[in-house]
Coordinates of C-alpha atoms in Angstrom, one line a residue:
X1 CA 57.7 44.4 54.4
X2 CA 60.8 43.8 51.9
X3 CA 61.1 40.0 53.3
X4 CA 57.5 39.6 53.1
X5 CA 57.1 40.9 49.2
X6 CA 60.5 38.5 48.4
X7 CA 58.6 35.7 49.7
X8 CA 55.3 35.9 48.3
X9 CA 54.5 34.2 45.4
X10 CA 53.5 35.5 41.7
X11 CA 49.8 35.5 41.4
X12 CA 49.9 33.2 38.5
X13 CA 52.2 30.9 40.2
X14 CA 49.3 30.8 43.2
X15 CA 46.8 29.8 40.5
X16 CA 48.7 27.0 38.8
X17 CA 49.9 25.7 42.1
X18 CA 46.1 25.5 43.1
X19 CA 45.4 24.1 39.5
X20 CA 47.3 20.9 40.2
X21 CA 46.6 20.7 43.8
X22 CA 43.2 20.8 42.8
X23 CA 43.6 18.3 40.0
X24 CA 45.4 15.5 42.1
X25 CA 43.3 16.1 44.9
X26 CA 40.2 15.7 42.7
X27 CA 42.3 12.2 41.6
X28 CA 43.1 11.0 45.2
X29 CA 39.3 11.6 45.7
X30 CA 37.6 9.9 43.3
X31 CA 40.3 6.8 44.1
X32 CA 39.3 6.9 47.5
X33 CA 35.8 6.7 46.6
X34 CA 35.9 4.0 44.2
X35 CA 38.1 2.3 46.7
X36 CA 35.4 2.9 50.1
X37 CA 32.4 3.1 48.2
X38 CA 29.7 0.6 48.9
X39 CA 29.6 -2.0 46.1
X40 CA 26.5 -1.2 44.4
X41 CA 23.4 -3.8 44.4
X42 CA 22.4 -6.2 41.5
X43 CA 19.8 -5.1 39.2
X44 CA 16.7 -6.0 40.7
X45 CA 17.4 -6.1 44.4
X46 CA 15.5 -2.8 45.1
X47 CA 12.5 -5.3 44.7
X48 CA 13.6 -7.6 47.3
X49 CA 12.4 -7.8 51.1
X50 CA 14.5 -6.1 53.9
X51 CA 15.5 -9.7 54.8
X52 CA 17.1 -10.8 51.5
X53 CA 18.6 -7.6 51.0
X54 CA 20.2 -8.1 54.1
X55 CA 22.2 -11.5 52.9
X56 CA 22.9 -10.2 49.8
X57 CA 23.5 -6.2 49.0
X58 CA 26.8 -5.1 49.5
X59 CA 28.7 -8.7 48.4
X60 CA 26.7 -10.1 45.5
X61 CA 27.4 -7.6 42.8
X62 CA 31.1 -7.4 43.7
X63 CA 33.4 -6.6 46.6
X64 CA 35.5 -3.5 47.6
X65 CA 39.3 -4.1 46.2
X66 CA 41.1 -6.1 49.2
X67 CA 44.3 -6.0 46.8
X68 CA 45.6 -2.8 48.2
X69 CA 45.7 -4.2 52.1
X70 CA 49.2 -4.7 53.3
X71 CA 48.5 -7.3 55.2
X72 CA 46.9 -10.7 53.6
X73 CA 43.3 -11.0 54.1
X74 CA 41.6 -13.5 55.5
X75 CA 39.4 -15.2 53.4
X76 CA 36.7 -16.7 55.7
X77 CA 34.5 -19.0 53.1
X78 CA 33.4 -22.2 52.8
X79 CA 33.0 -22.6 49.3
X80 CA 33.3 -20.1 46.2
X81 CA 30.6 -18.9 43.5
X82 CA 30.8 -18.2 39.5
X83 CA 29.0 -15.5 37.3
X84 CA 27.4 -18.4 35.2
X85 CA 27.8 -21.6 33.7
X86 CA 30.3 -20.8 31.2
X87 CA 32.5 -19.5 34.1
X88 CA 31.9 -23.0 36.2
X89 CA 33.0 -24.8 32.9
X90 CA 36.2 -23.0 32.4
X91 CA 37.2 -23.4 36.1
X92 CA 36.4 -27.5 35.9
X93 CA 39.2 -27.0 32.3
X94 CA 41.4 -25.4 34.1
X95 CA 41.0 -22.0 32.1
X96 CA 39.5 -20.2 35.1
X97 CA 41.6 -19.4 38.6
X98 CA 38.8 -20.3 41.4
X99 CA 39.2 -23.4 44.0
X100 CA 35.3 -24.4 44.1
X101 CA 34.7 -25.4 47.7
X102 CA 36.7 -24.3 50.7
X103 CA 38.1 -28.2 51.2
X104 CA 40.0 -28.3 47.9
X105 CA 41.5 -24.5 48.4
X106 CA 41.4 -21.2 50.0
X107 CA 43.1 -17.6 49.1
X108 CA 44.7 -17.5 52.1
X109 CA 46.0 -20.6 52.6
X110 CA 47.4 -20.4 49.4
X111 CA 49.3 -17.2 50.3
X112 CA 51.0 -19.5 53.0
X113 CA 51.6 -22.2 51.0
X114 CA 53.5 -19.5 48.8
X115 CA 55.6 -18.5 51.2
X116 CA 57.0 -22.3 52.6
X117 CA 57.3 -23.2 48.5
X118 CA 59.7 -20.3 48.3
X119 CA 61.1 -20.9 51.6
X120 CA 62.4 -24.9 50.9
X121 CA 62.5 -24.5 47.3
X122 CA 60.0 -26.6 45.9
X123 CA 57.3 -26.5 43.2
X124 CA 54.0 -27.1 44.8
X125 CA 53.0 -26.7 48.7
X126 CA 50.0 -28.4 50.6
X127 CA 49.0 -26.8 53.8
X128 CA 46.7 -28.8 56.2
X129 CA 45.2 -28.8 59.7
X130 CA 48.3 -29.9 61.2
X131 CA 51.6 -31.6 60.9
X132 CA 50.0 -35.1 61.2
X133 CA 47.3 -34.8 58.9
X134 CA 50.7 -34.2 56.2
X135 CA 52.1 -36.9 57.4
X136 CA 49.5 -39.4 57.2
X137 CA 48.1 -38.1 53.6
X138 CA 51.2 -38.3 52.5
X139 CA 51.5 -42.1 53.4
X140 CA 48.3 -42.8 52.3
X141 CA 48.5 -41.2 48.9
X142 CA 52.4 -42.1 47.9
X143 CA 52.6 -46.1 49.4
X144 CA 50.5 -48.2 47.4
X145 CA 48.7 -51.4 49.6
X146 CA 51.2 -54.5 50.0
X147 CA 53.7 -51.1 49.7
X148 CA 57.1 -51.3 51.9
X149 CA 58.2 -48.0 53.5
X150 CA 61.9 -47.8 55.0
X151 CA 61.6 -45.4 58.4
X152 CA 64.3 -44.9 61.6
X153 CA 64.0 -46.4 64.6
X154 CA 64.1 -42.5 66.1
X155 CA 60.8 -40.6 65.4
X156 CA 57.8 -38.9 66.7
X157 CA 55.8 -41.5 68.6
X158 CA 52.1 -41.1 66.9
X159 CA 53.7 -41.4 63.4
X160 CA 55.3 -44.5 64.1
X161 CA 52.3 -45.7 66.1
X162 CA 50.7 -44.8 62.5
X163 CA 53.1 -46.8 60.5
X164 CA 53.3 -50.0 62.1
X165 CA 49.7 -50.1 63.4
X166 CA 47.5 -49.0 60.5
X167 CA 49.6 -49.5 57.8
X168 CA 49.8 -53.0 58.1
X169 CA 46.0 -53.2 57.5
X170 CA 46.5 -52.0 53.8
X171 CA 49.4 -54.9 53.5
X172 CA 52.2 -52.2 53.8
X173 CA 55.4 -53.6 55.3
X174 CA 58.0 -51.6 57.3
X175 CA 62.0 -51.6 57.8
X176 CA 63.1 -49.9 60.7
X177 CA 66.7 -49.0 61.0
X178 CA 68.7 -47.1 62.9
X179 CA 69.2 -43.4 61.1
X180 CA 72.8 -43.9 60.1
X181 CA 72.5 -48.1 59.2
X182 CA 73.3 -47.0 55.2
X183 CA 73.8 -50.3 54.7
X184 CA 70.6 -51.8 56.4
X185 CA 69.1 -49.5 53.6
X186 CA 70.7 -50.8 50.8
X187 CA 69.6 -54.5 51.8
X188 CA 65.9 -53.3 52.1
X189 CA 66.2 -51.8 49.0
X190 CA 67.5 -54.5 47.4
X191 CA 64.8 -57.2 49.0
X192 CA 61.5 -55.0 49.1
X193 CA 59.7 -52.8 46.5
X194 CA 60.1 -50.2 48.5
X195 CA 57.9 -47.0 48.0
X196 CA 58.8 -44.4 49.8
X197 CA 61.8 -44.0 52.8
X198 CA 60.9 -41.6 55.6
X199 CA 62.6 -40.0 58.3
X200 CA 62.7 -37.1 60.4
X201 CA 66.7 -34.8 60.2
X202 CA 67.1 -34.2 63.0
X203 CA 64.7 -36.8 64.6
X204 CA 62.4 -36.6 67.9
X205 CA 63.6 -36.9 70.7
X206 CA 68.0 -38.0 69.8
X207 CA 68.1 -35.1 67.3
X208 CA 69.5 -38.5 64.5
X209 CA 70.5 -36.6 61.3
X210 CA 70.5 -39.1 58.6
X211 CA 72.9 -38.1 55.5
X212 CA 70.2 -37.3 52.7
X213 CA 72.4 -37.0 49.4
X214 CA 73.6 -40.5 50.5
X215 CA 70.0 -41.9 50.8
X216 CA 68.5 -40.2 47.9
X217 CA 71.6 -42.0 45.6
X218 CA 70.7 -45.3 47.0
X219 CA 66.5 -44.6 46.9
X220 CA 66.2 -43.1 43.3
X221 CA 67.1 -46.2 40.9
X222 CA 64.8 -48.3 42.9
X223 CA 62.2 -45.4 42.5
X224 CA 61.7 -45.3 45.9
X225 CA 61.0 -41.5 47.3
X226 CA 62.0 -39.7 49.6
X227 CA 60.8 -37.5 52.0
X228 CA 62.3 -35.5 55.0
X229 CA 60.2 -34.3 58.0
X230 CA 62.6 -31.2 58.5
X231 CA 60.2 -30.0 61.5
X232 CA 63.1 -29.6 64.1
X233 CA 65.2 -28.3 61.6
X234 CA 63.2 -25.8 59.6
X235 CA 64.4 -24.5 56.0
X236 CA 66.6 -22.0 57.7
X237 CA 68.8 -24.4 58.9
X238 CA 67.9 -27.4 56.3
X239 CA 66.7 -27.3 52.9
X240 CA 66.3 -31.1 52.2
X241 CA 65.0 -30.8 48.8
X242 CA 68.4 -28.9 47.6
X243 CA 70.3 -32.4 48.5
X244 CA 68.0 -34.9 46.9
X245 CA 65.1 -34.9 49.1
X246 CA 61.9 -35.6 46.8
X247 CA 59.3 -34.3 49.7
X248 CA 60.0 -32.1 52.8
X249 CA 56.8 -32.3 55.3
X250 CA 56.8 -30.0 58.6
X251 CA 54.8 -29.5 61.5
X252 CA 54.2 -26.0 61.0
X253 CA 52.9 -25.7 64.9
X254 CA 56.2 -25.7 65.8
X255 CA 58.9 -23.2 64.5
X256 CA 56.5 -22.0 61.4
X257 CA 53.9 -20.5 63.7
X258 CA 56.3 -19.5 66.2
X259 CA 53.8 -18.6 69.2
X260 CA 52.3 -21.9 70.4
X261 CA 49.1 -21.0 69.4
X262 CA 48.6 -22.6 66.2
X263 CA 48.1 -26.2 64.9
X264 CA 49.1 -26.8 61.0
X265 CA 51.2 -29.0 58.9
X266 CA 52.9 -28.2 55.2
X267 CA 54.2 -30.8 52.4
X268 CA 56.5 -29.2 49.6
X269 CA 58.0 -31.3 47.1
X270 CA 57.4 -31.6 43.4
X271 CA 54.5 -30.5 41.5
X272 CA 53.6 -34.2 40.4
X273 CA 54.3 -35.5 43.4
X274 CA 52.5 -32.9 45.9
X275 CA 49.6 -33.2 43.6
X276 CA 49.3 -36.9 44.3
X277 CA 48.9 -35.9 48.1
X278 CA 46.4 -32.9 47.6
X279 CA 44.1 -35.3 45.4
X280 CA 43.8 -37.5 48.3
X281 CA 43.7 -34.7 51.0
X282 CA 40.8 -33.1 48.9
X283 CA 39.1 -36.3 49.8
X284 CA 40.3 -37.1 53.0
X285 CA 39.9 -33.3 54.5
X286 CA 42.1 -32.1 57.3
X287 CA 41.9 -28.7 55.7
X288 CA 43.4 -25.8 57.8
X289 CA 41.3 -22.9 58.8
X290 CA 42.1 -19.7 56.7
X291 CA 42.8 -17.9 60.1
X292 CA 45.1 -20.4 61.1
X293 CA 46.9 -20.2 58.0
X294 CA 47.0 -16.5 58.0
X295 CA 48.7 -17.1 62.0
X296 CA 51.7 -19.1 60.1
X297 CA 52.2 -17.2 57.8
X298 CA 52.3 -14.4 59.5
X299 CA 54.8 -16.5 62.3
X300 CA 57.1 -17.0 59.1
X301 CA 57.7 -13.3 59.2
X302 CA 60.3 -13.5 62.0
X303 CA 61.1 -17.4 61.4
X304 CA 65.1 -16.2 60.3
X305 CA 65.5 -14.0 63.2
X306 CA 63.3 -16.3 65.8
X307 CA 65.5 -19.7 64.6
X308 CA 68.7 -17.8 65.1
X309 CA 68.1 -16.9 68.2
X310 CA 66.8 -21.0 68.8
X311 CA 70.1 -21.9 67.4
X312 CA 72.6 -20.0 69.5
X313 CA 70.8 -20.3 72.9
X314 CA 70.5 -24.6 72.2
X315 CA 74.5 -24.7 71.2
X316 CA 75.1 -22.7 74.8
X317 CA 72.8 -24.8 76.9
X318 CA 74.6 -27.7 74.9
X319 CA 77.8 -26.9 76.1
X320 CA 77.3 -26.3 79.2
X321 CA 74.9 -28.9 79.8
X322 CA 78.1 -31.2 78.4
X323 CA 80.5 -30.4 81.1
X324 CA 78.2 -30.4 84.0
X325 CA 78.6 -32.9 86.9
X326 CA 74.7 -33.8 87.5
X327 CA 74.2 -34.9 83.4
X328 CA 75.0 -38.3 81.8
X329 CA 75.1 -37.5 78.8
X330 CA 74.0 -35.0 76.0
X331 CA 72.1 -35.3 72.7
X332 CA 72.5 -32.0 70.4
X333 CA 74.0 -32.2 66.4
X334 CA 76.2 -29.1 67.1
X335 CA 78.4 -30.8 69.5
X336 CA 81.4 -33.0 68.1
X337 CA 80.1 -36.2 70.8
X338 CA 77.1 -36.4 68.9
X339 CA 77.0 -39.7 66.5
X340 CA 75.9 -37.3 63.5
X341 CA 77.5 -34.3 64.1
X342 CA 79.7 -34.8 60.6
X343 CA 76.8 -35.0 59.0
X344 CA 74.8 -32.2 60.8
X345 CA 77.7 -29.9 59.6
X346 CA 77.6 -31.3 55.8
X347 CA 74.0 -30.0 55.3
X348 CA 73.0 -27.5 58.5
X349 CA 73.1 -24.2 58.5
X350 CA 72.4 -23.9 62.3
X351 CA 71.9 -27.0 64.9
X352 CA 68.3 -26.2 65.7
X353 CA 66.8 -24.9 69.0
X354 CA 66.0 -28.7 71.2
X355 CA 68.6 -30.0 73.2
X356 CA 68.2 -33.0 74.6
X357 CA 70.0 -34.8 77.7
X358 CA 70.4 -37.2 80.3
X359 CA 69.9 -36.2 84.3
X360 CA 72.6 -38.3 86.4
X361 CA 69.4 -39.8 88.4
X362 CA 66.1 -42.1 87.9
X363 CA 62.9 -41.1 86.8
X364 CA 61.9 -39.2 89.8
X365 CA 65.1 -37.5 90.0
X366 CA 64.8 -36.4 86.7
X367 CA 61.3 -35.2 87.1
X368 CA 62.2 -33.3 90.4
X369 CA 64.7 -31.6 88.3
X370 CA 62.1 -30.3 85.7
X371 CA 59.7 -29.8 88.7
X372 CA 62.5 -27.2 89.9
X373 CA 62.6 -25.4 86.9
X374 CA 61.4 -21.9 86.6
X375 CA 61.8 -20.5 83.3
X376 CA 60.5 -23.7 81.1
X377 CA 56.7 -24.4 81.2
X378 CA 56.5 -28.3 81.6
X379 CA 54.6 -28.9 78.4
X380 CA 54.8 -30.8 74.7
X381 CA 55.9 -29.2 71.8
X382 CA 58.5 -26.8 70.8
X383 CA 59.8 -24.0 68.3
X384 CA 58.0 -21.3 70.0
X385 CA 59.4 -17.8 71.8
X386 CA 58.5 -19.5 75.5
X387 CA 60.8 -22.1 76.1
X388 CA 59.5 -25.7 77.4
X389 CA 60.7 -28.8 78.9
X390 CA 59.5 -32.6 79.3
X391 CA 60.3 -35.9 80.2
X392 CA 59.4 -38.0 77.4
X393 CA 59.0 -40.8 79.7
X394 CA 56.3 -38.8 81.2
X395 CA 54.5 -36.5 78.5
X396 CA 54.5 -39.3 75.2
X397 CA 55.2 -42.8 76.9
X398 CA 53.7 -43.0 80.3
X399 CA 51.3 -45.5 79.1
X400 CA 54.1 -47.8 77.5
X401 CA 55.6 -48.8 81.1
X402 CA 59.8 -49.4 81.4
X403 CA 60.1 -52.3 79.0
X404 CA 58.6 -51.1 75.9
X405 CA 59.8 -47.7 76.8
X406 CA 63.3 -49.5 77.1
X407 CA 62.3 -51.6 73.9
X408 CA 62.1 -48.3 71.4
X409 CA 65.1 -46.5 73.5
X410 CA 63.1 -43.9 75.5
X411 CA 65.1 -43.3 79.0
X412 CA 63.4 -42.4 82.3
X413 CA 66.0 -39.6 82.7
X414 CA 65.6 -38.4 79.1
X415 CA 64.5 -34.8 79.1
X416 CA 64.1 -32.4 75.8
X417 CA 64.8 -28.7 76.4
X418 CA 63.0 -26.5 73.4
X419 CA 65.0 -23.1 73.8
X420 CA 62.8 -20.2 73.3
X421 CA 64.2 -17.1 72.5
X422 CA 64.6 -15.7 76.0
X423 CA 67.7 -14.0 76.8
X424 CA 70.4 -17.0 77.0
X425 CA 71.8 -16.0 80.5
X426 CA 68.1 -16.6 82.4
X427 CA 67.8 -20.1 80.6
X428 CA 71.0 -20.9 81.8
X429 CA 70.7 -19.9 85.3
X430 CA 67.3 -21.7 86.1
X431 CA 68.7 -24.7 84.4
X432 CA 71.6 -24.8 86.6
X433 CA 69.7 -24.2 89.9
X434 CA 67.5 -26.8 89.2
X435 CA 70.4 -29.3 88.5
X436 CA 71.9 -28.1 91.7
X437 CA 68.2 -29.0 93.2
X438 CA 68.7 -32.8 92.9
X439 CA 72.3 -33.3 93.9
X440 CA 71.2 -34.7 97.3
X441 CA 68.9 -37.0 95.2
X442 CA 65.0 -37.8 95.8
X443 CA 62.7 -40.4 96.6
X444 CA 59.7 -41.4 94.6
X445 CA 56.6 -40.3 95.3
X446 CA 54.2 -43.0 97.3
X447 CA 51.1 -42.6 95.0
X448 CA 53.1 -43.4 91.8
X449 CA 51.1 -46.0 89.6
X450 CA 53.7 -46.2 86.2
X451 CA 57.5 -47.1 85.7

């Protein structure tokens, strides 16, 4: 009896304490309800059919507040509507924040485009449908006709097939040089009007890392820009812009997304400059789908921890690779062999998760050892949590045949390892046993048709 009197309350205390409980819960109500509550219909509507009520009630007189989601919403539209004329008018000044029609801008996709500004550094951000469609409005819009671009002999094969087979329709002349040939650079700039020098750090499939502070001093008193494709490198390990870069494009498939289930690409540079290349994309199109932006941004979450993990498991397999008996010769910027490795450590934070290397064999030697592997799928791309493996030889320049694969430096016994973030020890092992599967060597099959 005596403990329960001590701990029973004072009447009045019971009343205020149900006062305020009341009050706030009254509060937390009414939010809730303004929050859930169906958006009223316009004025008018309770005349319309079943059918038209159907389209419109609940959206055209205003939407439930999306703000307070933790997550970003997707915005699934097309295009975007105003209150009246007056609102239309202040949008096409600039007075009003809208984007008009779902080609020239979406909520979402701006959200993303955000984050990758932030992330590199720069003013402005364009997202698009993929890493291509950057590239290519980004040529279109920044190299005049009868323009000359300087590019690297080492590069993605579709954007080179871009550069020196469409191009050259407009008038637009190419150097190509090797990614270190600083002075082969300083002649083109000095005999060319050169608009715009472009190359990939570190490049596909030699992981070239070109010294960007260097270029930048040679390429800005000609006014010729320049712009990175930090893909492989991604601004955790690389922020070009910082060292003189003007533009920084990405495939944001690969490391961005993170999953291998995305396609999308990303320009970020400076406002004037970026704006040039959204004017033309609004035209051109390539526009990402809001999910597919939401997917990226959403892989940018865990891009830090995923690209460490990249990092340390492609300097192992690097290493190793290095010293083993069965391989020729190994391609990664962390190792002191590699031709750039001075200036991979001047401006990377990490080395980047593709390693590539040479298999003491020929091309079917080579492709038994990838055929042995059991970790690995055998597929294109990279930057994802599954590691893969290809033959370049194979996967981008089977139709070439030996001499123009020879011609643009692509070896039969090439192969580019992207490390996934899988526990180093188990990508080690399976790359070891299938090393040790070829010793003996192999023949070629009897149906082969290329090489």
């Amino acid at each position: 009896m005596q403990a329960s009197i001590l701990s029973a309350p004072p009447a009045r205390a019971v009343l205020r304490s149900r006062a305020r409980v009341g009050a706030r819960g009254g509060r937390r109500a009414s939010i809730a309800v303004r929050a859930a509550a169906a958006v009223p219909p316009p004025p008018g509507s309770e005349n319309w059919s079943e059918s038209t009520q159907a389209v419109h009630n609940g959206e055209r007189g205003g939407r439930p507040r999306v703000s307070d989601s933790l997550t970003t919403p997707v915005c699934m539209t097309s295009t975007y509507w105003f209150k009246d004329t007056e609102e239309l008018i202040d949008y096409q000044e600039g007075n009003y924040g809208s984007f008009e029609y779902g080609r020239y801008g979406n909520p979402t996709t701006k959200a993303c485009e955000e984050k990758i500004r932030l992330l590199e550094g720069g003013e402005d951000c364009l997202l698009s449908s993929s890493g291509m469609n950057s590239a290519i409005c980004m040529l279109l819009a920044l190299v005049p006709a009868n323009g000359h671009i300087v590019t690297t002999t080492d590069c993605y094969r579709r954007t080179r097939q871009f550069v020196q087979t469409f191009m050259p329709k407009m008038g637009v002349t190419c150097t190509v040089l090797d990614p270190s040939d600083y002075d082969g650079l300083e002649k083109a700039l000095d005999e060319h009007d050169c608009s715009l020098y472009f190359s990939e750090s570190p490049t596909n499939p030699y992981l070239r890392c070109v010294d960007i502070e260097r270029i930048a001093k040679l390429c800005k008193p000609k006014g010729c820009l320049v712009c990175i494709d930090g893909t492989f490198a991604t601004p955790v390990n690389l922020k070009a812009l910082k060292h003189g870069a003007d533009l920084v494009i990405h495939s944001a498939s690969k490391y961005f997304g993170g999953h291998n289930d995305v396609l999308a690409g990303a320009i970020v540079g400076d406002k004037e400059t970026v704006t040039k290349v959204r004017q033309f994309h609004n035209i051109l199109g390539g526009v990402i789908d809001p999910h597919a932006a939401y997917m990226v941004m959403r892989g940018i979450k865990t891009l830090q921890l995923r690209v460490e993990r990249h990092n340390e498991n492609a300097m192992k397999l690097a290493t190793v690779l290095e010293k083993h008996p069965m391989i020729e010769k190994v391609h990664y910027p962390g190792l002191p062999s590699h031709p750039d490795h001075e200036v991979a450590k001047k401006y990377m934070n990490g080395f980047g998760g593709v390693v590539s290397f040479e298999v003491k064999g020929d091309l079917w030697a080579t492709a038994k050892f990838i055929d042995n592997c059991r970790l690995p799928y055998i597929a294109p791309s990279l930057g994802g949590v599954e590691s893969l493996i290809e033959q370049p030889t194979v996967v981008s320049y089977w139709d070439q045949g030996p001499e123009k694969r020879a011609a643009i430096g692509i070896k039969d016994n090439l192969v580019r390892m992207a490390c996934g973030i899988e526990d180093y020890a188990d990508i080690e092992a399976d790359i070891i046993q299938a090393l040790d599967s070829i010793k003996n060597g192999v023949e070629a099959p009897t149906k082969a048709t290329s090489a």
